[in-house]
PDB file of C-alpha atoms in Angstrom:
ATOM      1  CA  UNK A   1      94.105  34.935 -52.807  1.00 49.00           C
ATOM      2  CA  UNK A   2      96.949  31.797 -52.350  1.00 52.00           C
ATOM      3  CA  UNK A   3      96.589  29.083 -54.636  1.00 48.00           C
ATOM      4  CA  UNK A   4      95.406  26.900 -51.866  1.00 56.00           C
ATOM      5  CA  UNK A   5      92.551  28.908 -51.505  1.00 57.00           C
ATOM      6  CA  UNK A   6      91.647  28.690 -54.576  1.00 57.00           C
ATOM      7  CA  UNK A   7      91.505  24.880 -54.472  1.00 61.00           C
ATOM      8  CA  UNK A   8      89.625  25.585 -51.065  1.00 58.00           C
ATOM      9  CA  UNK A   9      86.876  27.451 -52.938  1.00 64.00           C
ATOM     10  CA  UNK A  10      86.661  25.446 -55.836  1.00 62.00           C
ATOM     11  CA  UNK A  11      86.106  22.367 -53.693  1.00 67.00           C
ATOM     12  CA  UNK A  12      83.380  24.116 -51.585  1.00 66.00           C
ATOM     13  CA  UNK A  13      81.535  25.013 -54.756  1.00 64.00           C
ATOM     14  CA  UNK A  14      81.658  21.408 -56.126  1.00 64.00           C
ATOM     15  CA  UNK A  15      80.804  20.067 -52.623  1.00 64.00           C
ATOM     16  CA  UNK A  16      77.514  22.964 -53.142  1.00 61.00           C
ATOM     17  CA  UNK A  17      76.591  21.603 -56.738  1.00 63.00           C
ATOM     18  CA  UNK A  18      76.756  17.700 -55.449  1.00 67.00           C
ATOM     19  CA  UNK A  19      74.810  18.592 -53.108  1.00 67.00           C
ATOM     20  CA  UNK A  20      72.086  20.802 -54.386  1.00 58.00           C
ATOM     21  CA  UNK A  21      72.195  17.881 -57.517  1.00 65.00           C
ATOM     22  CA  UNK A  22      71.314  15.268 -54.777  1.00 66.00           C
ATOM     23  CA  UNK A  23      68.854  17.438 -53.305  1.00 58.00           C
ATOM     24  CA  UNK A  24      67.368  17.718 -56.589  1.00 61.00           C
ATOM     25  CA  UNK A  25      67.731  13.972 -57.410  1.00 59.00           C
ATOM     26  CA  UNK A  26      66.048  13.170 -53.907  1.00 58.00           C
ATOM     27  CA  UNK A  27      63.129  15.798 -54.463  1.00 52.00           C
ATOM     28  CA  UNK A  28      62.789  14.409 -57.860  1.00 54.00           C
ATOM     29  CA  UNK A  29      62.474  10.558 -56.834  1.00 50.00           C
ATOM     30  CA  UNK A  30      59.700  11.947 -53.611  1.00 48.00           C
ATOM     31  CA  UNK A  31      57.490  13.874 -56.367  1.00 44.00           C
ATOM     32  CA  UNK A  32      57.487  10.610 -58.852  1.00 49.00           C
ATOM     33  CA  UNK A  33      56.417   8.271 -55.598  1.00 55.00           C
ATOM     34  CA  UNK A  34      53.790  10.781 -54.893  1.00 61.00           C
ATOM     35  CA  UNK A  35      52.789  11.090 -58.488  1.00 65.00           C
ATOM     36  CA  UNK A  36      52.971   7.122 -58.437  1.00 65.00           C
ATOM     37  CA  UNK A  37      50.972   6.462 -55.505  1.00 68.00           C
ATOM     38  CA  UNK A  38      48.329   8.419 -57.109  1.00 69.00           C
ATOM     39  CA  UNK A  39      48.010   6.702 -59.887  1.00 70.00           C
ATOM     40  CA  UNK A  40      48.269   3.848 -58.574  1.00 71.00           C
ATOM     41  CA  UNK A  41      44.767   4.845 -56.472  1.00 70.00           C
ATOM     42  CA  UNK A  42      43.176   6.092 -59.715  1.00 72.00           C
ATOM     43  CA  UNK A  43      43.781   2.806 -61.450  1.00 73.00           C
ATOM     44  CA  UNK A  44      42.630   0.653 -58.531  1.00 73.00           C
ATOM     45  CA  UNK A  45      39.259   2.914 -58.203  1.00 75.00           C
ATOM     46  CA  UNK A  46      38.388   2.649 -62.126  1.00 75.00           C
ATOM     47  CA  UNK A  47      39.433  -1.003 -61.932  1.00 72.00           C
ATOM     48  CA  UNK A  48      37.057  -1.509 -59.346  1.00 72.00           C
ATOM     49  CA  UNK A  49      34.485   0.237 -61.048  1.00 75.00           C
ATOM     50  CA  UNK A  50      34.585  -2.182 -64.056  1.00 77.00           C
ATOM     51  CA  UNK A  51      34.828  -5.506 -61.960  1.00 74.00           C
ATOM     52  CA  UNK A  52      32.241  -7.841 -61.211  1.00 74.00           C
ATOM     53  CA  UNK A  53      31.425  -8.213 -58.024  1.00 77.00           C
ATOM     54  CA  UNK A  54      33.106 -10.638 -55.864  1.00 79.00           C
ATOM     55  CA  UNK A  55      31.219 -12.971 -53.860  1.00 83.00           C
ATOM     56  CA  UNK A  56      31.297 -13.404 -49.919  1.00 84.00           C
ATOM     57  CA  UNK A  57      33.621 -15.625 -48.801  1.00 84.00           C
ATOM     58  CA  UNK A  58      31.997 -18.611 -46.811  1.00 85.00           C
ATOM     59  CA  UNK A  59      31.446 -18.289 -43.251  1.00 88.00           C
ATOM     60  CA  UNK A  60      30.700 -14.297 -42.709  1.00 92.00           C
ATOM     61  CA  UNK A  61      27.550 -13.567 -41.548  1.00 94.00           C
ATOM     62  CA  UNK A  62      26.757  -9.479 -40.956  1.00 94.00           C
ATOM     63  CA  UNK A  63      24.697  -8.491 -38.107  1.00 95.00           C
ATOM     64  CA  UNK A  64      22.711  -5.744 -39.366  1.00 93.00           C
ATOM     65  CA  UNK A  65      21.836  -2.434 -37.185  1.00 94.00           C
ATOM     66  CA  UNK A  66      18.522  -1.870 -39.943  1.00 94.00           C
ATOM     67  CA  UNK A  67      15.791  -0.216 -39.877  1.00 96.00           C
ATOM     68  CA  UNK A  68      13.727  -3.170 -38.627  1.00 95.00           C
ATOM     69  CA  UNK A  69      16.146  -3.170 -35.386  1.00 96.00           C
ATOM     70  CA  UNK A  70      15.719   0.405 -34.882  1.00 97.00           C
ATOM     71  CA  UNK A  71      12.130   0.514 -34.841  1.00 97.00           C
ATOM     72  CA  UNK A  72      12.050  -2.860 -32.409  1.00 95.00           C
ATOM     73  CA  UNK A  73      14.612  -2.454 -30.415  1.00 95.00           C
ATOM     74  CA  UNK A  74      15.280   1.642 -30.064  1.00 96.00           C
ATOM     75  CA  UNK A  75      17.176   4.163 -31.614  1.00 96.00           C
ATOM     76  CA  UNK A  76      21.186   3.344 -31.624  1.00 94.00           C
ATOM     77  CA  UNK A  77      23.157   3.544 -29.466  1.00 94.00           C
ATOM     78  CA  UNK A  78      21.461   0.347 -27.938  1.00 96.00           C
ATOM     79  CA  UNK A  79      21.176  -0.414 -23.742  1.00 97.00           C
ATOM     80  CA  UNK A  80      24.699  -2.473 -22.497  1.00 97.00           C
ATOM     81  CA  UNK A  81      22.245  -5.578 -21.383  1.00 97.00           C
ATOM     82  CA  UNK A  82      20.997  -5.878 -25.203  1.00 97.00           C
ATOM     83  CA  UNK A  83      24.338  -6.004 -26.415  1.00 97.00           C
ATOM     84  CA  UNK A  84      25.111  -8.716 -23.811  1.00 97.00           C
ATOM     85  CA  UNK A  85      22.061 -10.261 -24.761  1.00 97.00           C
ATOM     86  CA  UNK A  86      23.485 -10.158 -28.853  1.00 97.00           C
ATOM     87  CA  UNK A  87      26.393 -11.804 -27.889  1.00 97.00           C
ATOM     88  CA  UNK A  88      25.277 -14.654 -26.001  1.00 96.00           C
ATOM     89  CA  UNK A  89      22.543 -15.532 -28.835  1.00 96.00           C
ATOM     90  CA  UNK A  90      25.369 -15.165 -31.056  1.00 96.00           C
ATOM     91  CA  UNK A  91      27.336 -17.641 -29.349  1.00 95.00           C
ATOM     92  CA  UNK A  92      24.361 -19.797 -28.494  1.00 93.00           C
ATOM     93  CA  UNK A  93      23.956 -20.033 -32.362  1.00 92.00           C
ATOM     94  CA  UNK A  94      26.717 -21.531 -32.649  1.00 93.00           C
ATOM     95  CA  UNK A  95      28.899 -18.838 -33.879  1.00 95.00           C
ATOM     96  CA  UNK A  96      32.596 -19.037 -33.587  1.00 95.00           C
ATOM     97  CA  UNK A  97      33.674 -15.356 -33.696  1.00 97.00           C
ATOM     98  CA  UNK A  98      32.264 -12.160 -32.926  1.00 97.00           C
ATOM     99  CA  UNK A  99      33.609  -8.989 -34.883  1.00 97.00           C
ATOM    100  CA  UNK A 100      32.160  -5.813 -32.641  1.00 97.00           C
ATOM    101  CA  UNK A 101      32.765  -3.014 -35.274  1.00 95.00           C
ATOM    102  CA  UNK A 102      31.878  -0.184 -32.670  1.00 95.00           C
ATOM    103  CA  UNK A 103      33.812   1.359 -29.847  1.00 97.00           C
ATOM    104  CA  UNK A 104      32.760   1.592 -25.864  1.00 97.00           C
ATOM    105  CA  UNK A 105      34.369   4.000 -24.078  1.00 97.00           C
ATOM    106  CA  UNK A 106      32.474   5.064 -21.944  1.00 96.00           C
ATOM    107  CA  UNK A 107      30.652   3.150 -18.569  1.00 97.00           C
ATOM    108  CA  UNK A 108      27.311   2.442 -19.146  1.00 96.00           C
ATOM    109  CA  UNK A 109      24.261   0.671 -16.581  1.00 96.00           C
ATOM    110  CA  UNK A 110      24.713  -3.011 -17.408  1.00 96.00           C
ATOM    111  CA  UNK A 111      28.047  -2.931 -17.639  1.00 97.00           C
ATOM    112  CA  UNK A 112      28.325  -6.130 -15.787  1.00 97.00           C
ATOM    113  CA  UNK A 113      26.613  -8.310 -17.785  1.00 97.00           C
ATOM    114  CA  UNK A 114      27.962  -7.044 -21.112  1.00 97.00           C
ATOM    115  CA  UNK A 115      31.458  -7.410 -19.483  1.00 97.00           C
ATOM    116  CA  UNK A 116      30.922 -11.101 -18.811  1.00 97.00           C
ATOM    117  CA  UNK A 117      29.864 -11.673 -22.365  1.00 97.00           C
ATOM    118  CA  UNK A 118      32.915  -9.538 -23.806  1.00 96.00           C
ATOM    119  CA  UNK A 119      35.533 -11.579 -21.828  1.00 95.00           C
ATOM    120  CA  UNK A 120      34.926 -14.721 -23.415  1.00 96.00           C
ATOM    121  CA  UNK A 121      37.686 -15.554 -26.359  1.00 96.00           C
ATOM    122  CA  UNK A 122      35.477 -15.428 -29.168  1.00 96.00           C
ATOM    123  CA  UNK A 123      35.183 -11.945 -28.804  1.00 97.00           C
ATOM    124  CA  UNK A 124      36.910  -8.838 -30.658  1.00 98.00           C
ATOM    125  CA  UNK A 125      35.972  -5.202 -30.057  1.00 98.00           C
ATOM    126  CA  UNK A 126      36.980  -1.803 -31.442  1.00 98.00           C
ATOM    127  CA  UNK A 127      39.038   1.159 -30.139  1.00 98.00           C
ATOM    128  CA  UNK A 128      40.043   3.812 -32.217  1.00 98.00           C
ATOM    129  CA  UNK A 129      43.478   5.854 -31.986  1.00 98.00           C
ATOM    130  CA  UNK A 130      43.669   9.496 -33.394  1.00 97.00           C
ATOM    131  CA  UNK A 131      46.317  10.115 -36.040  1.00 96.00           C
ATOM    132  CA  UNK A 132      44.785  12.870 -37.532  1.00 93.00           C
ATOM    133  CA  UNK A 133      46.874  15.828 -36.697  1.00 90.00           C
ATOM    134  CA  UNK A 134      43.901  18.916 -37.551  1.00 90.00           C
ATOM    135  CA  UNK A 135      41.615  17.002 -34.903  1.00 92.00           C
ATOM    136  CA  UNK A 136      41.524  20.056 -31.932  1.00 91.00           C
ATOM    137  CA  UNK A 137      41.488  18.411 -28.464  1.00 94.00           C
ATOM    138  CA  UNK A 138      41.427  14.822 -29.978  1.00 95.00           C
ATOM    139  CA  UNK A 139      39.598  12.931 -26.859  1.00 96.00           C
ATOM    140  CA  UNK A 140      41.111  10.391 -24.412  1.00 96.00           C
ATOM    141  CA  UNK A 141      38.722   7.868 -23.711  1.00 97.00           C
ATOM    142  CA  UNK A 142      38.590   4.694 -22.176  1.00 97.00           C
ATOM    143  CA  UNK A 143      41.969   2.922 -22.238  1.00 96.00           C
ATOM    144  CA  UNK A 144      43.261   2.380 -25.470  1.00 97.00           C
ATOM    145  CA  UNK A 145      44.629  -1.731 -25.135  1.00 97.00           C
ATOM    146  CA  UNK A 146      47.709  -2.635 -27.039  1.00 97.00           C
ATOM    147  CA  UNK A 147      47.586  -6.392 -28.576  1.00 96.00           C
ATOM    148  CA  UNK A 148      50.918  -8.412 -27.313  1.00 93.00           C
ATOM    149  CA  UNK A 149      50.217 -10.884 -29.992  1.00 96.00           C
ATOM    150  CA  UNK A 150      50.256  -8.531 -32.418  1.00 98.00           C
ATOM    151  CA  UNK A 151      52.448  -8.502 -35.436  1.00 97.00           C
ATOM    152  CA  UNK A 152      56.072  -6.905 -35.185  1.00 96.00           C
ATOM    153  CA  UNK A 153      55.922  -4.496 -37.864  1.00 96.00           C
ATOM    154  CA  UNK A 154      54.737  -0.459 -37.906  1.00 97.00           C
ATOM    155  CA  UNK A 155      52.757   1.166 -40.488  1.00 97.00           C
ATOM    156  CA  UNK A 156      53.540   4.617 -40.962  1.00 95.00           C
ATOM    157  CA  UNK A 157      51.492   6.630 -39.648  1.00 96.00           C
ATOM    158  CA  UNK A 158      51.307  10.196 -38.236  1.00 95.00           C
ATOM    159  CA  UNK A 159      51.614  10.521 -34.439  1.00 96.00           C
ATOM    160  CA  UNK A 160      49.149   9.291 -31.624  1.00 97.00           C
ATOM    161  CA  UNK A 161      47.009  12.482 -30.393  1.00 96.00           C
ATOM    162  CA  UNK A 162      44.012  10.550 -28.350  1.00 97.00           C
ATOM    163  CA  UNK A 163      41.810   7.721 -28.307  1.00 98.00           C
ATOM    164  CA  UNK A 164      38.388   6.238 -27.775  1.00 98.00           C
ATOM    165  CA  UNK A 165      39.140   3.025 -26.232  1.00 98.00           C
ATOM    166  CA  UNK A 166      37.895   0.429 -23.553  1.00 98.00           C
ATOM    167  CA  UNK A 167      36.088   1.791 -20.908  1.00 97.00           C
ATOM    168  CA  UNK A 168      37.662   0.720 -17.830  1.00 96.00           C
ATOM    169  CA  UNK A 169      33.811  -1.130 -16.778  1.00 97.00           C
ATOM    170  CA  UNK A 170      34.593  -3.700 -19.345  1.00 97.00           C
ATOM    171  CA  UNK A 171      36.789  -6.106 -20.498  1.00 94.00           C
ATOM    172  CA  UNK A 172      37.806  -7.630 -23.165  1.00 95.00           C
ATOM    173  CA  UNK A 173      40.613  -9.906 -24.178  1.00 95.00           C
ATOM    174  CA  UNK A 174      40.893  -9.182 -28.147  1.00 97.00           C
ATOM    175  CA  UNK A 175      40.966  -5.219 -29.161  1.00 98.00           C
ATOM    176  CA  UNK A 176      41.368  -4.373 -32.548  1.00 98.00           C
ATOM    177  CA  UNK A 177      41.825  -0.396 -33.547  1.00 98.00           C
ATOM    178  CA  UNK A 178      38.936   1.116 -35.853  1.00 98.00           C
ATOM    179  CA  UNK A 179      41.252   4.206 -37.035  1.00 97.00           C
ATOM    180  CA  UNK A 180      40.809   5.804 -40.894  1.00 94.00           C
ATOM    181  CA  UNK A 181      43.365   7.095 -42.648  1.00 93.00           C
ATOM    182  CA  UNK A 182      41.411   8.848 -45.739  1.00 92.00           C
ATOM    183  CA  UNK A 183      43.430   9.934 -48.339  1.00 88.00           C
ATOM    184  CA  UNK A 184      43.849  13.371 -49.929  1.00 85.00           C
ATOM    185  CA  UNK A 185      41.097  13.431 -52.025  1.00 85.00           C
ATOM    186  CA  UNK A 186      38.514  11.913 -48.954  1.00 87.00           C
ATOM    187  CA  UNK A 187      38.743   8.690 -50.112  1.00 88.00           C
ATOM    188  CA  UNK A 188      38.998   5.997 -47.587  1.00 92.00           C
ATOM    189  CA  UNK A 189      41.287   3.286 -49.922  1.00 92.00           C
ATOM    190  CA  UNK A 190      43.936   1.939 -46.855  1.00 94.00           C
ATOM    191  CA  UNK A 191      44.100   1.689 -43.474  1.00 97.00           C
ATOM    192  CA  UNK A 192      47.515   1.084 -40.840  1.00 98.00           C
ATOM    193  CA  UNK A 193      47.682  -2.477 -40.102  1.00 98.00           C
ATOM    194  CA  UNK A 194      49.486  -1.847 -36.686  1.00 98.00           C
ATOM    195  CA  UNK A 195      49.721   1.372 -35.167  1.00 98.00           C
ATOM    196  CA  UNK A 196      52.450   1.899 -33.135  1.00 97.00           C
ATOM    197  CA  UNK A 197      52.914   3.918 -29.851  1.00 95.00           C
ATOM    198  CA  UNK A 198      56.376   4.199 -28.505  1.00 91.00           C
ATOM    199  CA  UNK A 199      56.465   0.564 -27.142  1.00 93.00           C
ATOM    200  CA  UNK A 200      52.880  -0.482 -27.576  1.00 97.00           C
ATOM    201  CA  UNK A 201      51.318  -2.210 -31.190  1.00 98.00           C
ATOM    202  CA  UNK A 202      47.748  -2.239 -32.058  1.00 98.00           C
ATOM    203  CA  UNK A 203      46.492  -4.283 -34.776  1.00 98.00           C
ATOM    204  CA  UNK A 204      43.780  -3.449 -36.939  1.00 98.00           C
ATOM    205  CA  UNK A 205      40.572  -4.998 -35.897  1.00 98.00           C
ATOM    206  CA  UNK A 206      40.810  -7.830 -38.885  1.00 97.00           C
ATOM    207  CA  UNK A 207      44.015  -8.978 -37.510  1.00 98.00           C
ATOM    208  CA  UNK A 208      42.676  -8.807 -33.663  1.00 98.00           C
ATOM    209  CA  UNK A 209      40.097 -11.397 -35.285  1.00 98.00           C
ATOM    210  CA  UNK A 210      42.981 -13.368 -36.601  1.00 98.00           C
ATOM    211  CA  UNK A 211      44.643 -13.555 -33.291  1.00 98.00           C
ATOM    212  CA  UNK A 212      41.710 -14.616 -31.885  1.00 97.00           C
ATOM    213  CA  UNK A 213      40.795 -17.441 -34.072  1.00 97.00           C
ATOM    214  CA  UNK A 214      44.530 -18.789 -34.251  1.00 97.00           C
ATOM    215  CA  UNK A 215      45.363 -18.112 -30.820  1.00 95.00           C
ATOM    216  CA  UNK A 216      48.318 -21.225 -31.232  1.00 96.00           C
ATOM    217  CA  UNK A 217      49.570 -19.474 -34.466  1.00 97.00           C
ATOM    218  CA  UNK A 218      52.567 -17.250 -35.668  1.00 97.00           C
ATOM    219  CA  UNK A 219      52.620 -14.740 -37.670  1.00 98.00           C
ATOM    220  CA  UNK A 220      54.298 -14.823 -41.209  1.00 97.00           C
ATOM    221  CA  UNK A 221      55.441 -12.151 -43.609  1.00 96.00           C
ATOM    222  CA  UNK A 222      56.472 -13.035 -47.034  1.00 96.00           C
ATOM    223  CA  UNK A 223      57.613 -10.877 -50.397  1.00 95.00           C
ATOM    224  CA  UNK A 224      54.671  -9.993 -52.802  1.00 93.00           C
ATOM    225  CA  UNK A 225      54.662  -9.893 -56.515  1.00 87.00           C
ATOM    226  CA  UNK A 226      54.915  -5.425 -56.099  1.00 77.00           C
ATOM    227  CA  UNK A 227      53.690  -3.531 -58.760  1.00 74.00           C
ATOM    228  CA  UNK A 228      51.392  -6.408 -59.904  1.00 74.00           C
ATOM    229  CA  UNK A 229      50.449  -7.504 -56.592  1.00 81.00           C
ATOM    230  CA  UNK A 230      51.237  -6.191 -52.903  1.00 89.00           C
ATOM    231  CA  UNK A 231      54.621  -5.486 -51.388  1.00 92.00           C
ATOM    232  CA  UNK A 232      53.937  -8.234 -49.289  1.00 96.00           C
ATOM    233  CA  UNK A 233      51.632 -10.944 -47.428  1.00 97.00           C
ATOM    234  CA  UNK A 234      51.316 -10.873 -43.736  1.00 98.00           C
ATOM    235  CA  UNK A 235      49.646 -14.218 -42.648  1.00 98.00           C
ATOM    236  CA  UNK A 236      48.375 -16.282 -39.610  1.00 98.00           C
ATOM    237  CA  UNK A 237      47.533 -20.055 -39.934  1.00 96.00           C
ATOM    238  CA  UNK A 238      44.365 -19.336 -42.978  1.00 95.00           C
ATOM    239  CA  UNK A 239      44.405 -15.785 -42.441  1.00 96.00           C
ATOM    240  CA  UNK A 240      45.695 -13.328 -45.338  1.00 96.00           C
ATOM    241  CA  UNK A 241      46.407  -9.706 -45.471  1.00 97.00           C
ATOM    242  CA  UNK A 242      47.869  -7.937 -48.164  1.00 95.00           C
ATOM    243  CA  UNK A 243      50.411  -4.791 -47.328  1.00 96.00           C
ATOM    244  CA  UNK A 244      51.449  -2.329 -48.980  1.00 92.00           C
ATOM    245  CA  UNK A 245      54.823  -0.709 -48.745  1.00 91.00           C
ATOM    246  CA  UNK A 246      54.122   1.517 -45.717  1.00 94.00           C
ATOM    247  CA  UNK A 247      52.287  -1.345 -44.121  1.00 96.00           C
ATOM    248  CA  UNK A 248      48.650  -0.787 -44.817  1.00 97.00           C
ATOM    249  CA  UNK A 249      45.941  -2.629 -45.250  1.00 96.00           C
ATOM    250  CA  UNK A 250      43.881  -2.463 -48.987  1.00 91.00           C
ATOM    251  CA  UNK A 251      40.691  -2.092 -48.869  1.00 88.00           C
ATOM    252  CA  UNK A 252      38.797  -4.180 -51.203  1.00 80.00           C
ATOM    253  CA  UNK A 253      35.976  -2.647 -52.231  1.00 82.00           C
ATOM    254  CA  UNK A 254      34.558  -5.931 -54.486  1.00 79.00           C
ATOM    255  CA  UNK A 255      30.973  -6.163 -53.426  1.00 82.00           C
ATOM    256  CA  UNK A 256      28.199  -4.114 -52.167  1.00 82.00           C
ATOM    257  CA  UNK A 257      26.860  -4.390 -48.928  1.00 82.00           C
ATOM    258  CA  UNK A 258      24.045  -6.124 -49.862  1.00 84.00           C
ATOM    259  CA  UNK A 259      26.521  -9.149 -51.135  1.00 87.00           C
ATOM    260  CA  UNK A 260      27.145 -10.009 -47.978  1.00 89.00           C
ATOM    261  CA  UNK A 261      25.050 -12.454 -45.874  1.00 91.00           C
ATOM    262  CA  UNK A 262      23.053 -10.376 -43.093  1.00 93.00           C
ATOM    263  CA  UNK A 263      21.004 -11.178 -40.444  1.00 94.00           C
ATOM    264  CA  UNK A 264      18.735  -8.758 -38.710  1.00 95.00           C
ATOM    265  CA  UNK A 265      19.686  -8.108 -34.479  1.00 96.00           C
ATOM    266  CA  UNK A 266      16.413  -7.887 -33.921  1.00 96.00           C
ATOM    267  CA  UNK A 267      15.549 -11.302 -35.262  1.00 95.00           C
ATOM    268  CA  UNK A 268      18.988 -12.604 -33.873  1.00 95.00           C
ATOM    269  CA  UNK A 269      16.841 -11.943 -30.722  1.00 95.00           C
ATOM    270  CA  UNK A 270      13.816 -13.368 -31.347  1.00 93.00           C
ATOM    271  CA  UNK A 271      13.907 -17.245 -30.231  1.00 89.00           C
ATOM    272  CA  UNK A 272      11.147 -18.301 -32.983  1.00 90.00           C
ATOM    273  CA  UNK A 273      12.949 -16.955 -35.888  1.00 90.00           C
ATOM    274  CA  UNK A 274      14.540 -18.869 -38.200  1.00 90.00           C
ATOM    275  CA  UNK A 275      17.727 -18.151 -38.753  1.00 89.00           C
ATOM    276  CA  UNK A 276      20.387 -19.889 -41.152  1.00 85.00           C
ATOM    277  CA  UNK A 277      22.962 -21.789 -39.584  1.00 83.00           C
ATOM    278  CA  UNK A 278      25.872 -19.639 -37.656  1.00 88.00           C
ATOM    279  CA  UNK A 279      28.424 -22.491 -37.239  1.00 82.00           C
TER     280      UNK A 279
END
């Protein structure tokens, strides 16, 4: 063996121990995150656990699917025309925005009249995208609708596999995307605030409801206060979300349902019912 061979071999097995000690390094850093990000969950479930509940904010009203609906008005899921019917005595009530937490792919008989109902502004319904990857023969749906106003960022996510969208009978101008991302352990704590899809973005149904109560509004991001606070705020005129550093939403779990202010659908039908204001 020539001297400069020597060197040559020397400098290869440097070049290997830099190398493996990055690799080492890098695996190092990924277990700590990992470790990290669990922890981090841990704390903010026993934190939660202690709190005291938070109050409703002003101006959210739930419309119940309860028992009294069921037994009045039918087993779920309910007829197209009585959801058409829902959402014009919501808006006759004087109620600014409707949240639809449900998904329609499929057509339906009164399709029509639900349709006309849906198209008004005021109006945000639910699609779902499948990320999860063990889901055999995730469907395809409807039409899954991708939101132009939506922010420009990308949560990480795994890759799109199907969807439950908008069935093509109806229409709807604000689509926001129902998907859960449970963690690990089954625990639903975060969800992706935009998923994206080669070219297309969909928001998360809370920022749909954003767009479509600040129609004439921007979207912001600014730096959080991270490990005290989120990674950072994405906002839109008096809307708030907090992110997290892959770009999902936390989900609050401050109050019990029965915090919230509820109405019954059935008595959201029912002309002679009192109701408490919806404006």
């Amino acid at each position: 063996m020539t001297l400069s061979e020597g060197e040559g071999q020397g400098r290869r097995i440097v070049f290997l121990a830099v190398w493996l000690l990055l690799v080492g390094l890098a695996a190092g850093l990924l277990v700590q995150t990992r470790v990290l990000q669990v922890m981090d969950q841990y704390l903010q479930d026993a934190l939660t656990r202690i709190q005291a509940p938070v109050a409703a904010p002003d101006g959210i009203t739930l419309i119940d699917i309860d028992e009294r609906s069921l037994q009045e008005l039918g087993p779920w899921p309910w007829p197209r025309p009585v959801l058409a019917q829902l959402s014009h005595a919501l808006r006759e009530r004087g109620a600014r925005l409707q949240v639809w937490d449900l998904v329609l792919p499929h057509e339906a008989p009164g399709d029509a009249a639900l349709s006309r109902e849906l198209a008004h502004p005021d109006v945000v319904v639910g699609q779902i995208a499948v990320l999860d990857p063990q889901v055999d023969s995730p469907p395809r749906e409807g039409r899954l609708q991708p939101g132009p106003q939506a922010p420009d960022l990308c949560s990480r996510h795994a890759p799109v596999t199907g969807h439950l969208g908008l069935s093509p009978s109806l229409s709807a101008p604000h689509i926001g995307h129902l998907s859960a991302t449970p963690d690990p352990d089954g625990l639903l704590r975060r969800i992706p605030a935009v998923i994206c899809d080669q070219t297309h973005r969909y928001p998360q149904l809370a920022l749909a409801a954003a767009i479509a109560a600040t129609p004439d509004q921007a979207w912001q991001t600014t730096p959080g206060d991270w490990p005290l606070g989120p990674h950072q705020w994405l906002t839109r005129g008096p809307w708030r979300f907090a992110l997290d550093a892959d770009g999902y939403l936390p989900i609050p779990y401050q109050r019990p349902h029965s915090a919230w202010p509820a109405i019954s659908a059935s008595r959201l039908l029912d002309p002679a019912a009192a109701l408490p204001s919806l404006n």
